Short mmCIF file of C-alpha atoms in Angstrom, two decimals:
data_model
loop_
_atom_site.label_atom_id
_atom_site.label_comp_id
_atom_site.label_asym_id
_atom_site.label_seq_id
_atom_site.Cartn_x
_atom_site.Cartn_y
_atom_site.Cartn_z
CA UNK Q 1 -12.76 -20.32 12.01
CA UNK Q 2 -9.09 -22.05 11.14
CA UNK Q 3 -9.87 -22.78 7.22
CA UNK Q 4 -10.54 -18.74 6.74
CA UNK Q 5 -6.32 -18.42 7.77
CA UNK Q 6 -5.11 -21.42 6.29
CA UNK Q 7 -6.22 -19.17 3.07
CA UNK Q 8 -2.43 -16.33 4.14
CA UNK Q 9 0.29 -15.51 5.39
CA UNK Q 10 0.65 -16.64 9.28
CA UNK Q 11 2.09 -13.19 9.60
CA UNK Q 12 -0.81 -11.87 8.81
CA UNK Q 13 -3.66 -13.69 11.51
CA UNK Q 14 -3.18 -10.79 13.72
CA UNK Q 15 -4.65 -8.76 10.36
CA UNK Q 16 -7.57 -10.80 9.50
CA UNK Q 17 -8.42 -11.07 13.39
CA UNK Q 18 -8.83 -7.36 13.19
CA UNK Q 19 -11.06 -7.77 9.68
CA UNK Q 20 -13.51 -10.34 11.53
CA UNK Q 21 -13.48 -7.80 14.40
CA UNK Q 22 -14.47 -5.01 11.67
CA UNK Q 23 -16.89 -7.68 10.13
CA UNK Q 24 -18.75 -8.36 13.31
CA UNK Q 25 -19.11 -4.77 14.42
CA UNK Q 26 -21.17 -4.08 11.27
CA UNK Q 27 -23.54 -7.09 11.80
CA UNK Q 28 -23.55 -7.03 15.10
CA UNK Q 29 -24.60 -2.96 15.49
CA UNK Q 30 -25.69 -2.83 11.74
CA UNK Q 31 -23.66 0.42 11.30
CA UNK Q 32 -20.54 1.07 8.77
CA UNK Q 33 -17.16 0.32 9.72
CA UNK Q 34 -14.59 2.84 8.69
CA UNK Q 35 -11.00 1.16 8.01
CA UNK Q 36 -7.80 3.60 8.51
CA UNK Q 37 -5.17 3.76 5.13
CA UNK Q 38 -5.05 -0.05 3.69
CA UNK Q 39 -2.29 -0.79 1.59
CA UNK Q 40 -2.81 -2.98 -1.16
CA UNK Q 41 -2.55 -6.06 0.02
CA UNK Q 42 -5.04 -4.90 3.00
CA UNK Q 43 -7.20 -4.21 0.60
CA UNK Q 44 -6.78 -7.97 -0.79
CA UNK Q 45 -7.05 -9.67 2.34
CA UNK Q 46 -10.66 -7.67 3.55
CA UNK Q 47 -11.49 -8.00 -0.10
CA UNK Q 48 -11.39 -12.67 0.65
CA UNK Q 49 -12.85 -12.04 3.83
CA UNK Q 50 -15.76 -9.63 3.44
CA UNK Q 51 -16.19 -11.71 -0.07
CA UNK Q 52 -19.21 -11.42 -2.43
CA UNK Q 53 -21.23 -13.67 -0.57
CA UNK Q 54 -21.87 -11.34 2.59
CA UNK Q 55 -25.10 -9.42 3.49
CA UNK Q 56 -21.80 -6.19 4.03
CA UNK Q 57 -21.11 -4.33 1.68
CA UNK Q 58 -17.46 -3.31 1.10
CA UNK Q 59 -16.21 0.20 -0.67
CA UNK Q 60 -12.67 2.00 -1.12
CA UNK Q 61 -11.31 5.08 -1.85
CA UNK Q 62 -8.15 6.51 -1.59
CA UNK Q 63 -8.72 10.47 -2.59
CA UNK Q 64 -8.76 9.28 -6.22
CA UNK Q 65 -8.74 7.01 -8.92
CA UNK Q 66 -5.97 5.15 -9.13
CA UNK Q 67 -4.87 5.14 -4.72
CA UNK Q 68 -2.47 2.86 -3.65
CA UNK Q 69 -3.35 2.76 -0.60
CA UNK Q 70 -7.09 3.38 0.59
CA UNK Q 71 -9.64 3.61 2.92
CA UNK Q 72 -12.38 0.99 3.07
CA UNK Q 73 -15.94 1.06 4.22
CA UNK Q 74 -17.54 -1.68 5.50
CA UNK Q 75 -21.25 -1.18 5.25
CA UNK Q 76 -24.99 -2.83 5.73
CA UNK Q 77 -27.35 -2.92 2.11
CA UNK Q 78 -29.22 -0.33 3.25
CA UNK Q 79 -26.38 2.36 3.51
CA UNK Q 80 -25.57 4.45 -0.08
CA UNK Q 81 -21.51 5.26 0.39
CA UNK Q 82 -20.07 8.72 -0.82
CA UNK Q 83 -16.61 9.66 -0.93
CA UNK Q 84 -17.47 11.73 2.08
CA UNK Q 85 -17.88 9.12 4.43
CA UNK Q 86 -13.89 8.57 3.92
CA UNK Q 87 -13.10 11.14 5.62
CA UNK Q 88 -10.11 12.49 3.73
CA UNK Q 89 -8.17 15.09 3.93
CA UNK Q 90 -6.10 16.63 0.42
CA UNK Q 91 -3.02 18.48 1.53
CA UNK Q 92 -0.23 20.31 -0.79
CA UNK Q 93 3.19 21.06 -0.32
CA UNK Q 94 4.19 24.65 -0.14
CA UNK Q 95 7.85 25.56 -0.46
CA UNK Q 96 11.85 26.65 -2.44
CA UNK Q 97 10.86 23.78 -5.57
CA UNK Q 98 13.94 26.21 -7.84
CA UNK Q 99 16.01 25.85 -4.77
CA UNK Q 100 15.80 21.56 -3.69
CA UNK Q 101 14.08 18.99 -4.33
CA UNK Q 102 12.00 16.89 -2.17
CA UNK Q 103 11.50 13.55 -2.40
CA UNK Q 104 8.99 10.71 -1.34
CA UNK Q 105 10.99 9.58 1.27
CA UNK Q 106 11.92 13.18 2.63
CA UNK Q 107 8.34 14.08 3.09
CA UNK Q 108 7.42 10.12 4.68
CA UNK Q 109 10.02 10.19 6.64
CA UNK Q 110 9.39 13.90 8.24
CA UNK Q 111 5.87 12.76 8.67
CA UNK Q 112 6.42 9.50 10.19
CA UNK Q 113 8.61 12.15 12.97
CA UNK Q 114 5.32 13.85 12.91
CA UNK Q 115 4.20 10.45 15.09
CA UNK Q 116 1.94 9.88 13.92
CA UNK Q 117 0.65 6.01 12.41
CA UNK Q 118 1.33 5.76 8.74
CA UNK Q 119 -1.85 4.44 8.48
CA UNK Q 120 -3.39 7.97 8.60
CA UNK Q 121 -1.54 9.08 5.63
CA UNK Q 122 -2.41 8.09 2.05
CA UNK Q 123 -0.78 8.23 -1.03
CA UNK Q 124 2.18 10.38 -1.08
CA UNK Q 125 1.93 12.95 -4.98
CA UNK Q 126 4.79 14.59 -6.91
CA UNK Q 127 5.05 15.31 -9.64
CA UNK Q 128 6.68 18.33 -11.81
CA UNK Q 129 7.94 19.97 -8.44
CA UNK Q 130 4.73 19.79 -6.70
CA UNK Q 131 4.55 17.98 -3.69
CA UNK Q 132 0.26 16.36 -2.44
CA UNK Q 133 -0.40 13.98 0.27
CA UNK Q 134 -3.60 12.49 2.29
CA UNK Q 135 -4.56 12.42 5.71
CA UNK Q 136 -7.48 11.14 7.51
CA UNK Q 137 -9.44 14.27 8.65
CA UNK Q 138 -9.23 13.58 12.32
CA UNK Q 139 -5.28 13.81 11.87
CA UNK Q 140 -5.81 16.92 9.57
CA UNK Q 141 -5.84 19.86 11.97
CA UNK Q 142 -2.89 18.53 14.04
CA UNK Q 143 -0.42 17.60 10.89
CA UNK Q 144 -0.81 21.11 9.31
CA UNK Q 145 -0.45 22.50 12.87
CA UNK Q 146 2.82 20.58 14.16
CA UNK Q 147 3.59 19.47 10.02
CA UNK Q 148 6.31 22.85 9.39
CA UNK Q 149 9.27 21.29 7.57
CA UNK Q 150 10.44 18.39 5.11
CA UNK Q 151 15.00 18.61 7.07
CA UNK Q 152 16.11 22.00 6.50
CA UNK Q 153 13.35 23.30 4.14
CA UNK Q 154 10.63 25.79 5.28
CA UNK Q 155 7.24 24.51 4.11
CA UNK Q 156 3.46 25.41 4.08
CA UNK Q 157 0.96 23.33 4.28
CA UNK Q 158 -2.17 24.44 1.74
CA UNK Q 159 -5.75 22.20 1.81
CA UNK Q 160 -6.73 21.02 -1.27
CA UNK Q 161 -10.23 19.89 -3.00
CA UNK Q 162 -10.50 16.59 -3.65
CA UNK Q 163 -10.33 17.34 -7.51
CA UNK Q 164 -6.63 19.54 -7.61
CA UNK Q 165 -5.48 15.73 -7.78
CA UNK Q 166 -2.36 16.08 -8.65
CA UNK Q 167 -2.58 13.53 -11.53
CA UNK Q 168 -0.35 10.34 -11.75
CA UNK Q 169 -0.54 6.78 -12.99
CA UNK Q 170 1.87 4.08 -12.82
CA UNK Q 171 2.90 2.32 -15.06
CA UNK Q 172 4.75 -1.57 -15.24
CA UNK Q 173 6.50 -3.14 -17.59
CA UNK Q 174 6.07 -6.24 -18.01
CA UNK Q 175 7.83 -9.45 -18.64
CA UNK Q 176 7.70 -13.17 -18.94
CA UNK Q 177 10.60 -15.25 -17.36
CA UNK Q 178 11.00 -18.36 -15.49
CA UNK Q 179 12.67 -19.41 -12.50
CA UNK Q 180 14.28 -22.38 -10.19
CA UNK Q 181 11.63 -21.58 -7.63
CA UNK Q 182 9.35 -19.77 -5.50
CA UNK Q 183 11.56 -18.42 -2.32
CA UNK Q 184 12.23 -14.40 -2.65
CA UNK Q 185 16.18 -14.81 -3.13
CA UNK Q 186 15.41 -15.76 -6.66
CA UNK Q 187 12.36 -14.02 -8.01
CA UNK Q 188 14.16 -10.80 -6.86
CA UNK Q 189 17.17 -12.38 -9.59
CA UNK Q 190 14.69 -12.85 -12.58
CA UNK Q 191 12.69 -8.96 -11.55
CA UNK Q 192 16.27 -7.46 -11.26
CA UNK Q 193 18.61 -9.14 -13.46
CA UNK Q 194 20.45 -9.82 -10.52
CA UNK Q 195 22.96 -12.83 -8.68
CA UNK Q 196 21.44 -14.78 -5.86
CA UNK Q 197 24.33 -13.63 -3.83
CA UNK Q 198 23.61 -10.39 -4.32
CA UNK Q 199 20.42 -10.09 -4.13
CA UNK Q 200 20.90 -12.78 -0.84
CA UNK Q 201 23.28 -10.31 0.63
CA UNK Q 202 20.10 -6.55 -0.51
CA UNK Q 203 17.23 -8.75 2.05
CA UNK Q 204 19.75 -10.21 4.86
CA UNK Q 205 20.37 -6.38 5.77
CA UNK Q 206 17.04 -5.05 4.50
CA UNK Q 207 16.60 -3.40 2.02
CA UNK Q 208 14.15 -6.03 0.55
CA UNK Q 209 10.23 -5.27 1.67
CA UNK Q 210 7.36 -7.60 0.11
CA UNK Q 211 4.09 -6.62 0.21
CA UNK Q 212 5.10 -3.95 2.86
CA UNK Q 213 6.52 -5.37 5.33
CA UNK Q 214 10.91 -5.94 6.10
CA UNK Q 215 11.82 -9.30 4.81
CA UNK Q 216 15.22 -11.13 5.41
CA UNK Q 217 14.37 -14.82 4.93
CA UNK Q 218 15.76 -15.08 1.55
CA UNK Q 219 13.99 -18.86 1.58
CA UNK Q 220 10.43 -16.80 1.82
CA UNK Q 221 8.18 -18.03 -0.57
CA UNK Q 222 6.22 -15.86 -2.38
CA UNK Q 223 3.23 -15.90 -3.53
CA UNK Q 224 0.68 -14.20 -7.13
CA UNK Q 225 0.21 -10.78 -6.40
CA UNK Q 226 2.96 -9.52 -4.14
CA UNK Q 227 4.51 -6.73 -4.30
CA UNK Q 228 7.98 -5.72 -3.74
CA UNK Q 229 10.28 -2.69 -2.71
CA UNK Q 230 14.24 -2.92 -3.17
CA UNK Q 231 15.88 -0.05 -1.85
CA UNK Q 232 18.15 1.68 -4.89
CA UNK Q 233 15.84 -0.38 -7.23
CA UNK Q 234 12.52 -0.06 -6.83
CA UNK Q 235 9.44 -1.07 -6.48
CA UNK Q 236 7.97 -4.70 -8.67
CA UNK Q 237 5.46 -7.40 -8.55
CA UNK Q 238 5.47 -10.95 -9.13
CA UNK Q 239 1.82 -10.32 -11.39
CA UNK Q 240 1.14 -14.29 -12.15
CA UNK Q 241 2.26 -17.97 -11.78
CA UNK Q 242 2.02 -19.58 -14.93
CA UNK Q 243 2.66 -22.77 -13.95
CA UNK Q 244 5.21 -25.05 -14.51
CA UNK Q 245 7.71 -25.92 -18.30
CA UNK Q 246 8.11 -29.32 -18.43
CA UNK Q 247 11.67 -28.84 -17.14
CA UNK Q 248 10.05 -28.42 -13.31
CA UNK Q 249 10.46 -24.42 -14.06
CA UNK Q 250 8.22 -21.77 -12.64
CA UNK Q 251 7.03 -19.63 -16.07
CA UNK Q 252 6.10 -16.71 -13.67
CA UNK Q 253 5.00 -12.54 -15.06
CA UNK Q 254 6.52 -9.94 -13.38
CA UNK Q 255 6.50 -6.43 -13.79
CA UNK Q 256 8.63 -3.73 -12.86
CA UNK Q 257 7.71 0.13 -11.48
CA UNK Q 258 8.30 2.40 -14.74
#
């Protein structure tokens, strides 16, 4: 059991235990287990633990092809999953777009104020003044009844067919650079071309998330595949660690979300 934990960070132990309990449930009941929405790091952990050699199969769906947040389905080999098994609802927000501009954080903040956990919401999509979001079926009626405004703007929710999802595609601007270490402050300094002092200040103020969690330790050791979100600077990713140079610096590939 300890060999599983050593592949992950200490703060991920609680989620790993949860994944192991899901696995045990499927093995014991020979029935499928559907998760809430998981961020990409959580999805990666589930995929690593379940693996490809297990008797348990794994599928994921977030409502559309390039979804970031997805529900995952752990199931025995007899089961044949389809999109309906993920129990998703797609809502579009109708609002006076000629007079009001609504951003992603406004939508998420208002949704969270309803007292529904973040795990019940999938991606929030915004394109050409259209706004949509995914939610688990079991919470859809409650949110439809309670979600009446964003800030001071009155809104209305319209349930949409999954085929009507807004078409969006993430684009990453990649770069190759070198860093003296894989500390969080060093990585962010390289990605955003700002000083180590500046990155340390942002980290200490709680403005930085790694894999969707606030990290306030500048010496936090980054790993390949880590996602970063820095308030005021956008989102980025440590795509790969390419090894060390002759001068003992790390060569890394990074990406910034356009």
